[in-house]
Amino acid sequence: MNNQVGNLLQTFLNLADSNSLSIDQSFEHLLDSSSCDADQSLLIDRALKLGSILLEAGNRSARKRSSVHNSLTWALPPDLTIKLFSMLDAQSLCYAAATCSMFYKCAMDPLCYANIDLTTVVPKVNNAVVSTMIQRAGKALRSLKLGIVPSPTMSRGSCQPLVYGIRNAVEVSNFSWNDKKTRQGKESSTLTRYCLTPLSGDKGAAGAVLRGLHLYNIERIDNTSLCGALSACPSLLDLEIIGLHVDLRQTLVSVSMNCPLIERLFFESSKTGRDDSLKIPTCVHLVNNCPNLTSLALRGFKLYDYNLRILVKGFRKLKYVDFSTSYSITGSFLRNLGGDMGGSLLEVLIFRDCMHLKELEVARLFTSVLAGDFRFLRYLDISNREGLAAAGDSYGRCYSSSIIPTKQVLEERPDICLLAEFPSEGSFVDVGQMTDSDISSQSSQLSSRASDACSYAAWLYVGGFY
C-alpha cells in the first residue's frame, strides 16, 4: 500500500513541472464531469486539503533537512551550544531560538535561563514574560534582574523592540545609581506587585535556588510583595534594591529572617532622607542572622551612628560599606573601629554627600589609618558637594580642612584611593531651607567617580566568592 501511495505521489509531484494552465484546464474539466454541485464542492475541498497537506509536509521536511545540515556544519556539540547560549542576553537568545529547530531545542534548555536579565531602558516587560522565563529556568535559576535601568549611552527610544517586547539588557555596572530619579513620575513599569510570584510557584522550586535578585524602579512592588518573594529565597547571596517604595526596616527584617546566607546587600531609597525606620533591634537581628555579609550599601536613608556602629562592628567579614547620600550620619560610629573592635577587613568606605558627616570625625578616621588601623582599606570617598560639617559649629561647613591629615595619609598609605572633592567656599545651601524636592534633586547627582567603587566592589564579590 505504501509503495502504491509513493508511486502515485511521485507521479503527482511530477506534475509540478507541467504548465500551470494545463493543470487548471484539467481540473476544470474534472469539475465539469461531475454530475452535481455537491460533487464539485467536494472535489474543490479535497484539492485544497491535499495542497495543504503537501505544503505542511514539504515545510516539515525542509526544516528537518536544515537541522541535519546545521548539525553537520555547526562546530559545537549540544552541551557547548547550551553553554554558549547561557551567556547571551535575552534578545540574542530569542533570535538564536528562532533560527532553526536545532538552535531552538538548545535555547529551551533551563541552563540558558539560569541568569535572567530583563532590565530595560523603558517599560516593556510584563509579568507574563517574567513568569515564562522563570518557568523555563526551573531549578537552574541562579539570578534575576528586573526593572528600569537608565542607559548610559543610548537615548530614549533609540533601539528597536525585541522579541517578547523587551529591550536589550543593560549592563548594570555602567549606570549611575541615582540617574533613575529623573525618570520617576514619567514612566511606570508594566510589572506589577505580582511579578515575583513565580519564585514561589511549583512549591518554591525556582526561589529555593536563586542566588541573586536585583530590582530597579518597579513602582508597584510594595512591602508585602517584596517580603513574600524574599521568603521564597533561602539561598539568596546577592540582593540589590533601587527605587522601590518599600520600607527599610521591614525589608531588613525579612532578609534577616529568610536569607541567612546573604553576602551582598545594596539598598537605595526611593525617598531620599525620609526613611528613618531602621531601629536597633533590626540591626541586631540582621547581624546575628546574616553573619556572612561582606558588602553593605544603604544609600539615601536617614541613618544614625549608633545603628551603623552595630552593623559595621557586628559583621565580622564586612569589606565594603557605602552610605552615600544618607542623612544624620556624623561619622562617630567609626571611632575605635578598624582593628580588634571590628571593621578590620574593610576595603571600601564611601560616605559621598552625607550631609551631616563631621570634619572632626573624618580627621579621627584619618588619624586611625595613620596609626595602623584599617590595614586593608583601599578606597575611601568623603566627597561632599556641600562640604563637611565644621567642627564646633553644627551649621558651619568646611571646604578645605586643616585638621584632616590628608597629605600624610596619601604619603604613608599610597595604596589607598582617596576621594575628597569639595566645592569652593560659599556654595553651601542651607539644609534647613531646602524643600523635599530640592533634597531629592541634590541627592540624585552623585559623581561618576563613585562608580569606580561599585566596580571595585563587584570585583571583590565575584573574585572572592565565585
PDB file of C-alpha atoms in Angstrom, residues 272-416:
ATOM      1  CA  THR A 272      15.979  60.265  49.970  1.00  0.00           C
ATOM      2  CA  GLY A 273      16.400  61.261  53.600  1.00  0.00           C
ATOM      3  CA  ARG A 274      12.848  60.479  54.697  1.00  0.00           C
ATOM      4  CA  ASP A 275      13.034  56.796  55.641  1.00  0.00           C
ATOM      5  CA  ASP A 276      14.236  56.648  59.257  1.00  0.00           C
ATOM      6  CA  SER A 277      12.608  53.320  60.094  1.00  0.00           C
ATOM      7  CA  LEU A 278      15.839  51.488  60.975  1.00  0.00           C
ATOM      8  CA  LYS A 279      15.920  50.585  64.670  1.00  0.00           C
ATOM      9  CA  ILE A 280      18.434  48.909  66.973  1.00  0.00           C
ATOM     10  CA  PRO A 281      16.607  45.520  67.232  1.00  0.00           C
ATOM     11  CA  THR A 282      16.531  45.274  63.431  1.00  0.00           C
ATOM     12  CA  CYS A 283      20.291  45.865  63.262  1.00  0.00           C
ATOM     13  CA  VAL A 284      20.969  43.277  65.960  1.00  0.00           C
ATOM     14  CA  HIS A 285      18.818  40.635  64.277  1.00  0.00           C
ATOM     15  CA  LEU A 286      20.445  41.279  60.905  1.00  0.00           C
ATOM     16  CA  VAL A 287      23.937  40.904  62.371  1.00  0.00           C
ATOM     17  CA  ASN A 288      23.054  37.735  64.267  1.00  0.00           C
ATOM     18  CA  ASN A 289      21.162  36.035  61.439  1.00  0.00           C
ATOM     19  CA  CYS A 290      23.320  37.045  58.447  1.00  0.00           C
ATOM     20  CA  PRO A 291      26.950  36.559  59.558  1.00  0.00           C
ATOM     21  CA  ASN A 292      28.327  36.141  56.027  1.00  0.00           C
ATOM     22  CA  LEU A 293      27.628  39.698  54.848  1.00  0.00           C
ATOM     23  CA  THR A 294      30.705  41.227  53.203  1.00  0.00           C
ATOM     24  CA  SER A 295      29.184  44.129  51.250  1.00  0.00           C
ATOM     25  CA  LEU A 296      26.652  46.590  52.686  1.00  0.00           C
ATOM     26  CA  ALA A 297      25.231  49.661  50.945  1.00  0.00           C
ATOM     27  CA  LEU A 298      22.392  51.701  52.444  1.00  0.00           C
ATOM     28  CA  ARG A 299      22.040  54.847  50.349  1.00  0.00           C
ATOM     29  CA  GLY A 300      19.677  57.755  50.765  1.00  0.00           C
ATOM     30  CA  PHE A 301      18.250  56.717  54.146  1.00  0.00           C
ATOM     31  CA  LYS A 302      18.146  58.620  57.418  1.00  0.00           C
ATOM     32  CA  LEU A 303      20.647  56.637  59.420  1.00  0.00           C
ATOM     33  CA  TYR A 304      22.033  57.173  62.897  1.00  0.00           C
ATOM     34  CA  ASP A 305      25.573  56.437  64.034  1.00  0.00           C
ATOM     35  CA  TYR A 306      24.582  54.072  66.840  1.00  0.00           C
ATOM     36  CA  ASN A 307      22.754  51.837  64.348  1.00  0.00           C
ATOM     37  CA  LEU A 308      25.633  51.879  61.886  1.00  0.00           C
ATOM     38  CA  ARG A 309      28.107  51.017  64.615  1.00  0.00           C
ATOM     39  CA  ILE A 310      26.121  47.864  65.402  1.00  0.00           C
ATOM     40  CA  LEU A 311      26.217  46.889  61.731  1.00  0.00           C
ATOM     41  CA  VAL A 312      29.850  47.686  60.944  1.00  0.00           C
ATOM     42  CA  LYS A 313      31.145  46.243  64.188  1.00  0.00           C
ATOM     43  CA  GLY A 314      28.861  43.209  64.091  1.00  0.00           C
ATOM     44  CA  PHE A 315      29.556  41.969  60.568  1.00  0.00           C
ATOM     45  CA  ARG A 316      32.994  40.437  61.075  1.00  0.00           C
ATOM     46  CA  LYS A 317      33.502  39.714  57.349  1.00  0.00           C
ATOM     47  CA  LEU A 318      32.484  43.153  56.103  1.00  0.00           C
ATOM     48  CA  LYS A 319      34.710  44.546  53.317  1.00  0.00           C
ATOM     49  CA  TYR A 320      32.554  47.100  51.504  1.00  0.00           C
ATOM     50  CA  VAL A 321      30.480  49.915  53.044  1.00  0.00           C
ATOM     51  CA  ASP A 322      28.527  52.613  51.169  1.00  0.00           C
ATOM     52  CA  PHE A 323      26.283  55.075  52.995  1.00  0.00           C
ATOM     53  CA  SER A 324      26.243  57.743  50.253  1.00  0.00           C
ATOM     54  CA  THR A 325      23.548  60.471  50.335  1.00  0.00           C
ATOM     55  CA  SER A 326      22.355  59.269  53.733  1.00  0.00           C
ATOM     56  CA  TYR A 327      21.286  61.752  56.394  1.00  0.00           C
ATOM     57  CA  SER A 328      22.166  62.121  60.090  1.00  0.00           C
ATOM     58  CA  ILE A 329      25.498  60.272  59.767  1.00  0.00           C
ATOM     59  CA  THR A 330      28.238  62.196  61.586  1.00  0.00           C
ATOM     60  CA  GLY A 331      30.940  59.523  61.330  1.00  0.00           C
ATOM     61  CA  SER A 332      31.194  58.918  65.069  1.00  0.00           C
ATOM     62  CA  PHE A 333      30.334  55.241  64.552  1.00  0.00           C
ATOM     63  CA  LEU A 334      33.856  54.747  63.143  1.00  0.00           C
ATOM     64  CA  ARG A 335      35.576  55.552  66.434  1.00  0.00           C
ATOM     65  CA  ASN A 336      37.799  52.703  67.663  1.00  0.00           C
ATOM     66  CA  LEU A 337      36.946  50.608  64.608  1.00  0.00           C
ATOM     67  CA  GLY A 338      39.353  49.273  62.003  1.00  0.00           C
ATOM     68  CA  GLY A 339      41.125  46.974  64.445  1.00  0.00           C
ATOM     69  CA  ASP A 340      40.193  44.373  67.008  1.00  0.00           C
ATOM     70  CA  MET A 341      36.939  46.202  67.790  1.00  0.00           C
ATOM     71  CA  GLY A 342      35.540  45.394  64.330  1.00  0.00           C
ATOM     72  CA  GLY A 343      35.793  46.662  60.759  1.00  0.00           C
ATOM     73  CA  SER A 344      39.358  45.399  60.383  1.00  0.00           C
ATOM     74  CA  LEU A 345      38.676  43.827  56.977  1.00  0.00           C
ATOM     75  CA  LEU A 346      37.116  46.926  55.404  1.00  0.00           C
ATOM     76  CA  GLU A 347      38.465  47.666  51.942  1.00  0.00           C
ATOM     77  CA  VAL A 348      35.948  50.264  50.700  1.00  0.00           C
ATOM     78  CA  LEU A 349      34.355  53.133  52.661  1.00  0.00           C
ATOM     79  CA  ILE A 350      32.037  55.532  50.807  1.00  0.00           C
ATOM     80  CA  PHE A 351      30.402  58.499  52.532  1.00  0.00           C
ATOM     81  CA  ARG A 352      29.849  60.695  49.489  1.00  0.00           C
ATOM     82  CA  ASP A 353      27.348  63.515  50.042  1.00  0.00           C
ATOM     83  CA  CYS A 354      26.488  62.511  53.589  1.00  0.00           C
ATOM     84  CA  MET A 355      25.140  65.890  54.628  1.00  0.00           C
ATOM     85  CA  HIS A 356      25.990  65.666  58.336  1.00  0.00           C
ATOM     86  CA  LEU A 357      29.402  63.998  58.101  1.00  0.00           C
ATOM     87  CA  LYS A 358      31.645  65.913  60.500  1.00  0.00           C
ATOM     88  CA  GLU A 359      35.095  67.254  59.780  1.00  0.00           C
ATOM     89  CA  LEU A 360      36.289  66.173  63.220  1.00  0.00           C
ATOM     90  CA  GLU A 361      35.143  62.569  62.749  1.00  0.00           C
ATOM     91  CA  VAL A 362      36.855  62.382  59.354  1.00  0.00           C
ATOM     92  CA  ALA A 363      40.045  63.667  60.970  1.00  0.00           C
ATOM     93  CA  ARG A 364      39.784  60.932  63.608  1.00  0.00           C
ATOM     94  CA  LEU A 365      39.302  58.338  60.874  1.00  0.00           C
ATOM     95  CA  PHE A 366      42.423  59.525  59.065  1.00  0.00           C
ATOM     96  CA  THR A 367      44.393  59.509  62.301  1.00  0.00           C
ATOM     97  CA  SER A 368      43.400  55.912  62.995  1.00  0.00           C
ATOM     98  CA  VAL A 369      44.505  54.971  59.473  1.00  0.00           C
ATOM     99  CA  LEU A 370      47.892  56.560  60.169  1.00  0.00           C
ATOM    100  CA  ALA A 371      48.041  54.662  63.445  1.00  0.00           C
ATOM    101  CA  GLY A 372      47.820  51.348  61.609  1.00  0.00           C
ATOM    102  CA  ASP A 373      44.096  50.624  61.693  1.00  0.00           C
ATOM    103  CA  PHE A 374      42.094  49.782  58.573  1.00  0.00           C
ATOM    104  CA  ARG A 375      45.081  47.909  57.152  1.00  0.00           C
ATOM    105  CA  PHE A 376      43.110  46.542  54.195  1.00  0.00           C
ATOM    106  CA  LEU A 377      41.483  49.842  53.226  1.00  0.00           C
ATOM    107  CA  ARG A 378      41.896  50.561  49.506  1.00  0.00           C
ATOM    108  CA  TYR A 379      39.149  53.047  48.650  1.00  0.00           C
ATOM    109  CA  LEU A 380      37.838  55.970  50.709  1.00  0.00           C
ATOM    110  CA  ASP A 381      35.380  58.603  49.499  1.00  0.00           C
ATOM    111  CA  ILE A 382      34.438  61.531  51.781  1.00  0.00           C
ATOM    112  CA  SER A 383      33.460  63.915  48.973  1.00  0.00           C
ATOM    113  CA  ASN A 384      30.570  66.275  49.607  1.00  0.00           C
ATOM    114  CA  ARG A 385      29.040  68.851  47.314  1.00  0.00           C
ATOM    115  CA  GLU A 386      28.217  70.994  50.346  1.00  0.00           C
ATOM    116  CA  GLY A 387      31.404  70.434  52.291  1.00  0.00           C
ATOM    117  CA  LEU A 388      31.802  68.703  55.636  1.00  0.00           C
ATOM    118  CA  ALA A 389      30.068  69.762  58.839  1.00  0.00           C
ATOM    119  CA  ALA A 390      32.561  72.070  60.543  1.00  0.00           C
ATOM    120  CA  ALA A 391      33.991  71.204  63.949  1.00  0.00           C
ATOM    121  CA  GLY A 392      32.330  73.114  66.785  1.00  0.00           C
ATOM    122  CA  ASP A 393      29.624  74.608  64.573  1.00  0.00           C
ATOM    123  CA  SER A 394      26.581  72.494  63.725  1.00  0.00           C
ATOM    124  CA  TYR A 395      25.568  74.890  60.946  1.00  0.00           C
ATOM    125  CA  GLY A 396      29.021  75.691  59.567  1.00  0.00           C
ATOM    126  CA  ARG A 397      30.559  73.955  56.589  1.00  0.00           C
ATOM    127  CA  CYS A 398      34.182  73.036  55.920  1.00  0.00           C
ATOM    128  CA  TYR A 399      35.547  73.082  52.383  1.00  0.00           C
ATOM    129  CA  SER A 400      39.282  72.597  52.957  1.00  0.00           C
ATOM    130  CA  SER A 401      40.151  71.281  56.383  1.00  0.00           C
ATOM    131  CA  SER A 402      43.464  71.897  58.093  1.00  0.00           C
ATOM    132  CA  ILE A 403      42.825  69.292  60.781  1.00  0.00           C
ATOM    133  CA  ILE A 404      42.370  66.375  58.382  1.00  0.00           C
ATOM    134  CA  PRO A 405      45.804  64.829  57.650  1.00  0.00           C
ATOM    135  CA  THR A 406      45.043  64.102  54.022  1.00  0.00           C
ATOM    136  CA  LYS A 407      48.598  64.579  52.791  1.00  0.00           C
ATOM    137  CA  GLN A 408      50.084  62.304  55.424  1.00  0.00           C
ATOM    138  CA  VAL A 409      47.611  59.543  54.606  1.00  0.00           C
ATOM    139  CA  LEU A 410      48.431  59.726  50.898  1.00  0.00           C
ATOM    140  CA  GLU A 411      52.151  59.612  51.680  1.00  0.00           C
ATOM    141  CA  GLU A 412      52.064  56.774  54.186  1.00  0.00           C
ATOM    142  CA  ARG A 413      49.280  54.774  52.528  1.00  0.00           C
ATOM    143  CA  PRO A 414      49.798  55.160  48.759  1.00  0.00           C
ATOM    144  CA  ASP A 415      47.723  52.010  48.275  1.00  0.00           C
ATOM    145  CA  ILE A 416      44.557  53.924  49.230  1.00  0.00           C
TER     146      ILE A 416
END
